[in-house]
Coordinates of C-alpha atoms and ligand atoms in Angstrom, one line a residue:
M292 CA 195.9 104.4 98.0
M293 CA 197.3 103.2 94.5
T294 CA 194.4 101.5 92.3
V295 CA 194.6 100.3 88.8
D296 CA 193.2 103.4 87.8
K297 CA 195.6 105.5 89.9
V298 CA 198.3 103.6 88.1
L299 CA 197.1 104.3 84.4
E300 CA 196.5 107.7 85.8
I301 CA 200.2 108.0 86.4
V302 CA 201.0 105.9 83.3
E303 CA 200.0 108.4 81.4
K304 CA 201.1 111.8 82.7
E305 CA 204.3 110.8 83.6
Q306 CA 204.6 109.5 79.9
V307 CA 205.7 105.9 81.2
E308 CA 206.1 104.0 77.7
F309 CA 207.6 100.8 79.1
I310 CA 205.7 98.8 82.4
R311 CA 208.0 95.7 83.6
V312 CA 205.5 93.3 84.9
E313 CA 207.9 91.0 87.4
F314 CA 207.8 88.2 89.8
L315 CA 210.9 86.1 91.9
D316 CA 211.1 82.1 90.9
Y317 CA 212.1 79.8 93.2
A318 CA 216.0 80.9 92.7
G319 CA 215.2 83.8 93.8
V320 CA 216.1 85.6 90.2
T321 CA 213.7 88.1 89.1
R322 CA 211.8 87.5 85.7
G323 CA 209.3 89.1 83.8
R324 CA 207.7 90.4 80.7
T325 CA 207.7 94.3 79.5
L326 CA 204.3 95.5 78.4
R327 CA 202.9 99.0 76.5
P328 CA 200.9 101.1 78.3
K329 CA 197.5 100.1 76.2
Q330 CA 198.1 96.4 77.9
L331 CA 198.6 97.7 81.3
R332 CA 194.8 97.6 82.1
D333 CA 194.2 93.9 80.9
A334 CA 197.1 92.6 83.0
M335 CA 196.4 93.9 85.7
E336 CA 192.7 92.9 85.3
K337 CA 193.8 89.3 84.1
G338 CA 197.2 89.2 84.3
V339 CA 199.8 88.4 82.0
N340 CA 200.9 84.3 80.9
F341 CA 204.1 82.5 81.1
S342 CA 204.9 78.9 81.0
T343 CA 204.2 77.3 84.8
A344 CA 208.0 75.8 83.7
I345 CA 210.2 78.8 84.3
M346 CA 209.4 78.1 88.1
C347 CA 211.8 74.8 87.1
F348 CA 215.1 76.7 86.7
D349 CA 218.2 76.2 88.7
V350 CA 220.5 79.4 89.8
F351 CA 222.3 78.4 86.9
D352 CA 219.2 79.4 84.7
E353 CA 219.3 75.6 83.7
Y354 CA 215.9 73.8 83.1
I355 CA 215.8 70.8 86.0
P356 CA 215.9 67.4 84.6
N357 CA 213.1 66.5 86.5
P358 CA 210.9 69.5 86.5
T359 CA 207.1 69.5 87.9
Y360 CA 206.1 71.7 85.1
G361 CA 206.6 70.9 81.5
P362 CA 205.5 71.7 78.0
N363 CA 202.3 70.2 78.7
D364 CA 202.1 72.1 81.5
G365 CA 200.0 75.3 80.8
D366 CA 200.1 78.5 81.9
F367 CA 200.3 80.6 85.7
F368 CA 199.0 84.4 84.8
A369 CA 201.1 87.5 86.6
V370 CA 198.8 90.1 87.7
P371 CA 200.5 93.2 88.5
D372 CA 200.3 94.6 92.1
P373 CA 199.4 98.5 91.8
T374 CA 201.1 99.0 95.3
T375 CA 204.0 97.9 94.0
F376 CA 203.9 100.5 90.9
A377 CA 207.4 102.7 90.3
I378 CA 208.8 104.6 87.9
L379 CA 212.7 103.4 87.7
P380 CA 214.6 106.5 88.3
Y381 CA 217.7 105.5 85.8
R382 CA 214.9 105.0 83.5
K383 CA 212.2 107.7 83.7
N384 CA 210.3 106.3 80.7
T385 CA 209.6 102.9 82.2
A386 CA 207.9 101.8 85.2
R387 CA 208.5 98.4 87.4
M388 CA 205.5 96.7 88.9
L389 CA 205.6 93.2 91.5
C390 CA 203.1 90.5 90.4
D391 CA 200.8 88.1 92.4
L392 CA 200.3 84.4 90.3
V393 CA 197.1 83.6 89.5
D394 CA 195.4 80.1 87.9
V395 CA 193.6 80.1 84.6
N396 CA 190.6 80.5 87.0
G397 CA 191.9 83.5 88.9
D398 CA 192.5 82.0 91.5
P399 CA 195.9 82.4 93.6
W400 CA 198.1 80.2 91.8
P401 CA 199.7 77.5 94.3
G402 CA 203.1 78.2 93.2
C403 CA 203.3 81.6 93.7
P404 CA 205.6 82.8 96.7
R405 CA 204.2 86.1 97.1
N406 CA 200.9 84.7 97.5
A407 CA 202.3 82.3 100.3
L408 CA 203.4 84.9 102.2
K409 CA 200.4 87.2 101.9
R410 CA 198.1 84.3 102.8
L411 CA 200.4 83.7 106.4
L412 CA 199.9 87.2 106.9
N413 CA 196.5 87.2 106.5
E414 CA 197.0 84.3 109.5
V415 CA 199.2 86.4 111.6
E416 CA 196.6 89.5 111.6
T417 CA 194.1 86.6 113.1
L418 CA 195.8 84.5 115.2
L419 CA 198.6 86.3 117.1
G420 CA 196.4 89.8 116.9
G421 CA 198.8 92.1 115.2
K422 CA 200.7 92.6 111.9
M423 CA 204.3 91.3 111.0
F424 CA 206.9 93.9 110.4
M425 CA 209.8 93.5 108.9
A426 CA 213.2 95.5 108.4
F427 CA 215.6 93.9 105.6
E428 CA 219.6 95.1 106.3
Q429 CA 221.4 93.7 103.7
E430 CA 225.0 94.0 103.2
A431 CA 226.5 94.2 99.7
Y432 CA 229.7 94.4 97.6
L433 CA 231.2 96.7 95.0
L434 CA 233.9 94.8 92.7
K435 CA 235.8 96.2 89.9
E436 CA 237.3 94.0 86.9
V437 CA 240.5 94.2 87.3
N438 CA 242.9 92.2 83.7
G439 CA 239.6 90.2 84.0
V440 CA 239.6 89.5 88.0
L441 CA 237.0 91.2 90.2
E442 CA 238.1 92.6 93.4
P443 CA 236.8 94.6 95.9
A444 CA 236.2 98.5 94.0
D445 CA 237.9 100.4 97.1
Q446 CA 240.0 99.5 100.0
S447 CA 237.9 101.5 102.7
H448 CA 237.3 100.5 106.6
C449 CA 234.9 99.1 109.3
F450 CA 232.2 102.3 109.6
S451 CA 235.0 104.6 107.9
S452 CA 234.4 107.7 106.6
E453 CA 236.6 107.6 104.2
G454 CA 234.6 104.2 103.0
T455 CA 231.6 106.3 102.4
D456 CA 233.7 108.9 101.1
I457 CA 235.1 107.3 98.1
Q458 CA 231.5 105.9 97.6
E459 CA 229.5 108.4 97.8
D460 CA 228.5 108.8 94.2
F461 CA 227.3 105.3 94.1
I462 CA 225.7 105.7 97.6
Q463 CA 223.7 108.9 97.0
E464 CA 222.3 107.9 94.2
F465 CA 221.3 104.6 95.8
V466 CA 219.6 105.9 98.1
Y467 CA 217.8 108.5 96.3
S468 CA 216.8 105.9 93.6
L469 CA 215.6 103.6 96.5
E470 CA 213.4 106.6 97.5
A471 CA 212.2 107.6 94.6
M472 CA 210.8 103.8 94.0
G473 CA 209.4 104.2 97.2
V474 CA 211.8 102.4 100.1
E475 CA 213.1 104.2 102.9
T476 CA 216.3 103.9 103.9
E477 CA 217.7 104.3 107.7
Q478 CA 221.2 104.3 107.8
I479 CA 224.5 103.7 105.8
S480 CA 227.7 102.3 106.6
S481 CA 230.8 101.4 105.2
E482 CA 230.7 97.4 106.5
F483 CA 234.0 95.2 107.4
G484 CA 235.0 94.2 104.2
P485 CA 236.5 96.6 101.6
G486 CA 234.3 97.6 99.2
Q487 CA 231.5 96.4 101.2
L488 CA 228.2 98.7 102.0
E489 CA 225.2 97.9 104.4
I490 CA 221.9 100.1 103.5
N491 CA 219.2 99.8 106.0
L492 CA 215.7 99.8 104.8
K493 CA 213.4 101.6 107.4
Y494 CA 210.9 98.6 108.8
A495 CA 207.7 98.1 106.9
P496 CA 204.3 95.6 107.2
A497 CA 206.4 92.1 106.1
L498 CA 204.9 92.2 102.7
K499 CA 206.2 95.5 101.6
A500 CA 209.8 95.0 103.6
A501 CA 210.1 91.9 100.8
D502 CA 208.6 93.8 98.2
D503 CA 211.8 96.4 98.9
Q504 CA 214.6 94.1 99.2
V505 CA 213.8 93.3 95.7
T506 CA 214.2 96.7 94.8
F507 CA 217.4 97.1 96.7
S508 CA 218.7 94.0 95.0
H509 CA 217.6 95.1 91.8
L510 CA 219.2 99.1 92.0
Y511 CA 222.6 98.0 93.7
K512 CA 223.4 96.0 91.0
Q513 CA 221.7 98.3 88.1
I514 CA 223.2 101.7 89.8
A515 CA 226.7 99.7 90.4
R516 CA 226.8 98.5 86.7
D517 CA 226.3 102.4 85.5
K518 CA 228.8 103.0 87.6
G519 CA 231.4 100.5 85.9
M520 CA 231.2 98.5 89.0
V521 CA 229.9 95.3 89.6
G522 CA 227.8 95.1 92.6
T523 CA 227.0 91.9 94.4
L524 CA 224.9 90.4 97.3
M525 CA 226.5 87.0 96.7
P526 CA 227.2 85.7 100.4
K527 CA 231.2 85.0 100.6
P528 CA 232.7 86.4 97.1
F529 CA 236.1 86.0 98.3
P530 CA 237.3 83.5 101.1
H531 CA 239.5 85.7 103.4
L532 CA 236.7 89.0 103.6
A533 CA 233.9 89.4 105.5
G534 CA 230.5 87.9 103.7
S535 CA 227.5 89.5 103.1
G536 CA 224.3 88.7 105.1
L537 CA 221.0 90.0 105.0
H538 CA 219.6 90.5 108.6
V539 CA 215.5 90.5 109.0
H540 CA 214.5 92.1 112.1
I541 CA 211.1 90.9 113.2
S542 CA 208.0 93.0 115.1
L543 CA 204.7 92.5 116.0
Y544 CA 202.4 95.7 116.5
D545 CA 198.9 95.6 117.3
Q546 CA 196.4 97.9 115.7
A547 CA 196.6 100.5 118.6
G548 CA 200.6 100.6 117.9
E549 CA 201.1 98.4 120.7
N550 CA 204.0 96.4 120.6
L551 CA 203.1 92.7 121.2
F552 CA 206.8 91.6 121.1
E553 CA 207.4 93.9 124.5
D554 CA 206.9 93.0 128.1
L555 CA 208.9 95.3 130.3
T556 CA 208.3 92.5 133.5
D557 CA 210.2 89.9 132.0
Q558 CA 212.3 88.2 134.5
R559 CA 215.1 87.7 132.2
G560 CA 215.4 91.8 131.8
L561 CA 215.3 91.4 128.3
D562 CA 211.8 93.5 128.0
M563 CA 210.5 90.7 125.4
S564 CA 206.8 89.1 125.9
D565 CA 206.1 85.5 126.1
K566 CA 204.8 85.8 122.7
A567 CA 208.3 86.8 121.5
Y568 CA 210.3 83.9 123.6
H569 CA 208.1 81.2 121.7
F570 CA 208.3 83.3 118.2
I571 CA 211.7 82.6 118.7
G572 CA 211.3 79.2 120.1
G573 CA 210.0 78.3 117.0
L574 CA 212.7 79.8 114.8
L575 CA 215.4 77.8 116.7
K576 CA 212.8 74.6 116.2
H577 CA 213.1 75.1 112.7
G578 CA 216.4 76.8 112.8
P579 CA 218.1 73.9 110.1
S580 CA 215.4 73.8 107.4
L581 CA 214.9 77.8 108.0
I582 CA 218.5 77.9 106.6
A583 CA 217.5 76.4 103.3
I584 CA 215.3 78.7 102.4
G585 CA 217.0 81.9 103.7
A586 CA 220.8 80.7 102.4
P587 CA 219.8 78.4 99.5
S588 CA 223.1 78.6 97.2
I589 CA 226.0 76.3 97.6
N590 CA 228.1 79.6 98.5
S591 CA 225.9 80.4 101.4
Y592 CA 227.3 78.2 103.4
K593 CA 230.9 79.5 102.6
R594 CA 229.9 83.0 104.7
M595 CA 228.5 80.8 107.7
Q596 CA 231.5 79.6 109.8
P597 CA 232.3 80.0 113.6
G598 CA 234.2 83.5 114.2
S599 CA 232.8 85.3 111.0
W600 CA 230.1 86.9 112.7
A601 CA 227.5 85.2 110.6
P602 CA 225.7 82.8 112.7
A603 CA 227.0 79.1 112.7
H604 CA 225.2 78.0 115.1
V605 CA 221.2 77.6 115.8
C606 CA 220.5 79.4 119.2
Y607 CA 219.7 82.7 120.6
G608 CA 221.3 85.4 122.4
A609 CA 221.2 89.4 123.5
G610 CA 223.6 91.6 122.0
N611 CA 225.0 88.3 121.1
R612 CA 226.7 88.6 117.0
S613 CA 227.4 85.5 116.8
V614 CA 224.0 83.7 117.1
L615 CA 221.2 82.7 114.7
V616 CA 218.6 84.8 116.4
R617 CA 220.0 88.3 118.2
I618 CA 218.1 90.3 120.5
P619 CA 219.3 94.1 119.8
E620 CA 220.2 96.1 123.0
K621 CA 216.9 98.4 123.7
R622 CA 217.5 101.6 122.8
R623 CA 215.4 101.6 119.9
A624 CA 212.2 99.2 119.5
R625 CA 211.9 96.2 120.9
R626 CA 212.3 93.6 118.4
F627 CA 215.0 91.0 116.9
E628 CA 216.9 89.8 114.2
Y629 CA 216.9 86.9 112.6
R630 CA 220.9 86.5 111.2
G631 CA 220.9 83.6 109.3
A632 CA 219.7 84.7 105.8
D633 CA 221.5 86.1 102.6
G634 CA 220.7 87.9 99.4
T635 CA 220.5 85.1 96.9
C636 CA 216.9 84.1 99.1
N637 CA 213.8 84.5 98.0
P638 CA 212.5 87.1 100.0
Y639 CA 208.9 86.2 100.1
L640 CA 209.7 82.5 101.2
L641 CA 212.2 84.0 103.3
A642 CA 209.7 86.4 104.9
A643 CA 206.6 83.5 104.7
C644 CA 208.9 80.7 106.8
L645 CA 210.1 83.0 109.1
V646 CA 206.8 83.9 109.8
A647 CA 205.4 80.1 110.3
A648 CA 208.2 79.1 112.4
G649 CA 207.3 81.9 114.8
L650 CA 203.4 81.4 114.3
H651 CA 204.6 77.0 115.4
G652 CA 206.1 78.2 118.1
V653 CA 204.1 80.8 119.2
Q654 CA 200.8 78.4 118.9
N655 CA 202.9 75.5 120.7
Q656 CA 204.7 78.1 123.6
M657 CA 208.4 76.4 122.6
N658 CA 210.6 77.8 124.9
P659 CA 213.5 78.8 123.1
G660 CA 215.9 78.1 126.8
E661 CA 218.4 80.6 128.1
P662 CA 220.2 83.2 125.4
A663 CA 223.8 82.6 124.7
D664 CA 226.0 85.3 126.3
L665 CA 229.4 84.4 125.0
D666 CA 230.7 84.1 121.4
V667 CA 229.3 80.4 120.4
S668 CA 232.3 79.6 118.2
K669 CA 234.1 79.1 121.2
L670 CA 232.6 76.5 122.4
S671 CA 233.3 72.8 121.9
E672 CA 232.0 70.3 120.9
G673 CA 230.8 69.0 124.6
Q674 CA 230.0 72.3 126.1
L675 CA 227.6 73.0 122.9
K676 CA 226.1 69.3 123.8
E677 CA 225.7 70.6 127.5
R678 CA 224.0 74.0 125.9
G679 CA 221.6 71.9 123.3
I680 CA 223.1 73.9 120.7
T681 CA 223.7 72.3 117.3
W682 CA 225.3 73.6 113.7
V683 CA 223.8 75.5 111.4
P684 CA 223.8 73.0 108.5
R685 CA 227.0 73.1 106.6
S686 CA 226.3 72.4 103.5
L687 CA 223.1 73.4 101.2
S688 CA 222.8 69.5 100.9
Q689 CA 222.4 69.4 104.6
A690 CA 219.6 72.0 104.6
V691 CA 218.0 70.5 102.2
D692 CA 217.4 67.1 104.1
Y693 CA 216.2 69.0 107.1
L694 CA 213.6 71.2 105.2
S695 CA 212.7 68.1 103.5
H696 CA 211.6 66.6 106.7
D697 CA 209.8 70.0 108.1
T698 CA 206.1 69.2 107.2
I699 CA 205.4 72.5 108.6
L700 CA 207.2 74.7 106.2
A701 CA 205.8 72.3 103.7
E702 CA 202.2 73.1 104.6
T703 CA 202.8 77.1 104.9
I704 CA 204.6 77.6 101.5
G705 CA 202.3 74.9 100.1
R706 CA 203.3 71.7 98.8
S707 CA 204.1 72.3 95.6
I708 CA 206.5 75.2 96.0
W709 CA 208.3 73.1 98.6
E710 CA 208.9 70.1 96.4
E711 CA 210.0 72.4 93.5
Y712 CA 212.2 74.0 95.7
I713 CA 214.2 70.9 97.4
K714 CA 213.9 69.8 93.8
I715 CA 216.0 72.8 92.4
K716 CA 218.1 73.2 95.0
R717 CA 219.0 69.1 95.3
T718 CA 220.1 69.8 91.5
E719 CA 222.3 72.8 92.3
W720 CA 224.1 70.8 94.8
D721 CA 224.8 68.1 92.4
K722 CA 225.9 70.2 90.2
Y723 CA 228.1 71.9 92.5
S724 CA 229.5 68.2 94.0
R725 CA 230.6 67.1 90.4
Y726 CA 232.4 70.4 89.8
V727 CA 236.2 70.0 89.8
S728 CA 237.6 73.5 90.7
D729 CA 241.5 74.7 89.6
W730 CA 242.3 75.1 93.0
E731 CA 241.5 71.4 93.5
R732 CA 243.1 70.4 90.3
K733 CA 246.2 72.2 91.8
V734 CA 246.5 71.1 95.1
F735 CA 246.0 67.3 94.1
T736 CA 247.8 67.0 90.3
S737 CA 250.8 68.5 92.6
R738 CA 250.7 65.9 95.4
F739 CA 249.4 62.4 94.2
Ligands
LIG1099 N1 228.8 90.1 107.4 C1 227.8 89.2 108.9 C2 227.4 88.5 108.0 O1 227.4 88.1 107.0 C3 227.3 91.1 109.7 C4 228.2 91.4 110.4 C5 227.2 92.4 111.2 O2 226.9 92.2 112.5 O3 226.8 93.1 110.9 O4 225.9 88.3 108.2
MG1100 MG1 226.6 94.6 109.3

């Protein structure tokens, strides 16, 4: 177990000269400061101060017009968590630590997403009698710049060995770097899109899984940059090519290692326990508002189109990739996969809200209905209605409207995060809706 003393010992032994202390804002952007070793003990004990206003920036890195925190609203303190200490493999004298945010009295700062997740995971252990595990499965592109225009870095095909061959240099360095930072990988694939990869992380307790996702996105971009490419988790970089999703596998184990989502007597034949069905019931009930957390960007909604293999409808299914919650075939451990997120989310908020929605489902024994066994995108509006299946919100604006009515999620992440998050996302939508693109100008000036 990593402790403050152990971290200090490694810093000295490995001659670490710089320590970056980092946290994520509501737009999913990593922020932080860099410390010299002498300041580290103090930082781990008391925290490093930041103006609370840093949590009021949108994805365009602009301070929103109606922020909760202004110049007169003081500071929070970022306390690096020793368990996240890792030396950066590409800059050996530098380490990185992820932080919890506390207030001036040292109490958890209510605006901290990592705190919200920790609080909720504790509740789950008491209420569900098990520990929540997650595995994040991120798809991402490698791009190169040609004459000032970004295009896929290669023309690899889906699951082709050629695709992995072409990017072997990147892939190996990426995987070794993840491992050096304590993140285990399971599988590497050349995904559907040209230049698109998928690297699956090993399942871990949900807090570590979210920390690992932060490490993933940091390293993916950094190593691509080092190799003269652009690595991006952007959900839909090209309209005609596959989007990049972030799928989250969710499981629940008790202390004896018993899988609480498994029940071999399941009448539906899926080997799932009532707890699992109710959890899924909660994910579907909160489906539209969860989308605002997991798919929080204007671009996210271009990914979730019918027939795209990304979910366009709120339903679940076994072995079905057109749904929001997929139950994978059971060759490996019984679990399910939430497919509604992408790499622009804050993984702490995502994990917290998934757990909150599921917990709400279990506590109220929510019934998810029958699993969808066909490509949902082929159903007519009438057939969808008959089956009680709704669309995933079609825009960030719609999703945020759902979130603004979801009091369960509000209580989960805390009113202050929820309110600020909604303000930030509405600001982003407002900017987008005022923007006039080249494409629009071309069409309209030539027609009218
Ligand atoms: N690329 C799809 C998405 O955006 C997922 C494809 C797959 O099932 O791996 O979610
Ligand atoms: Mg995939």
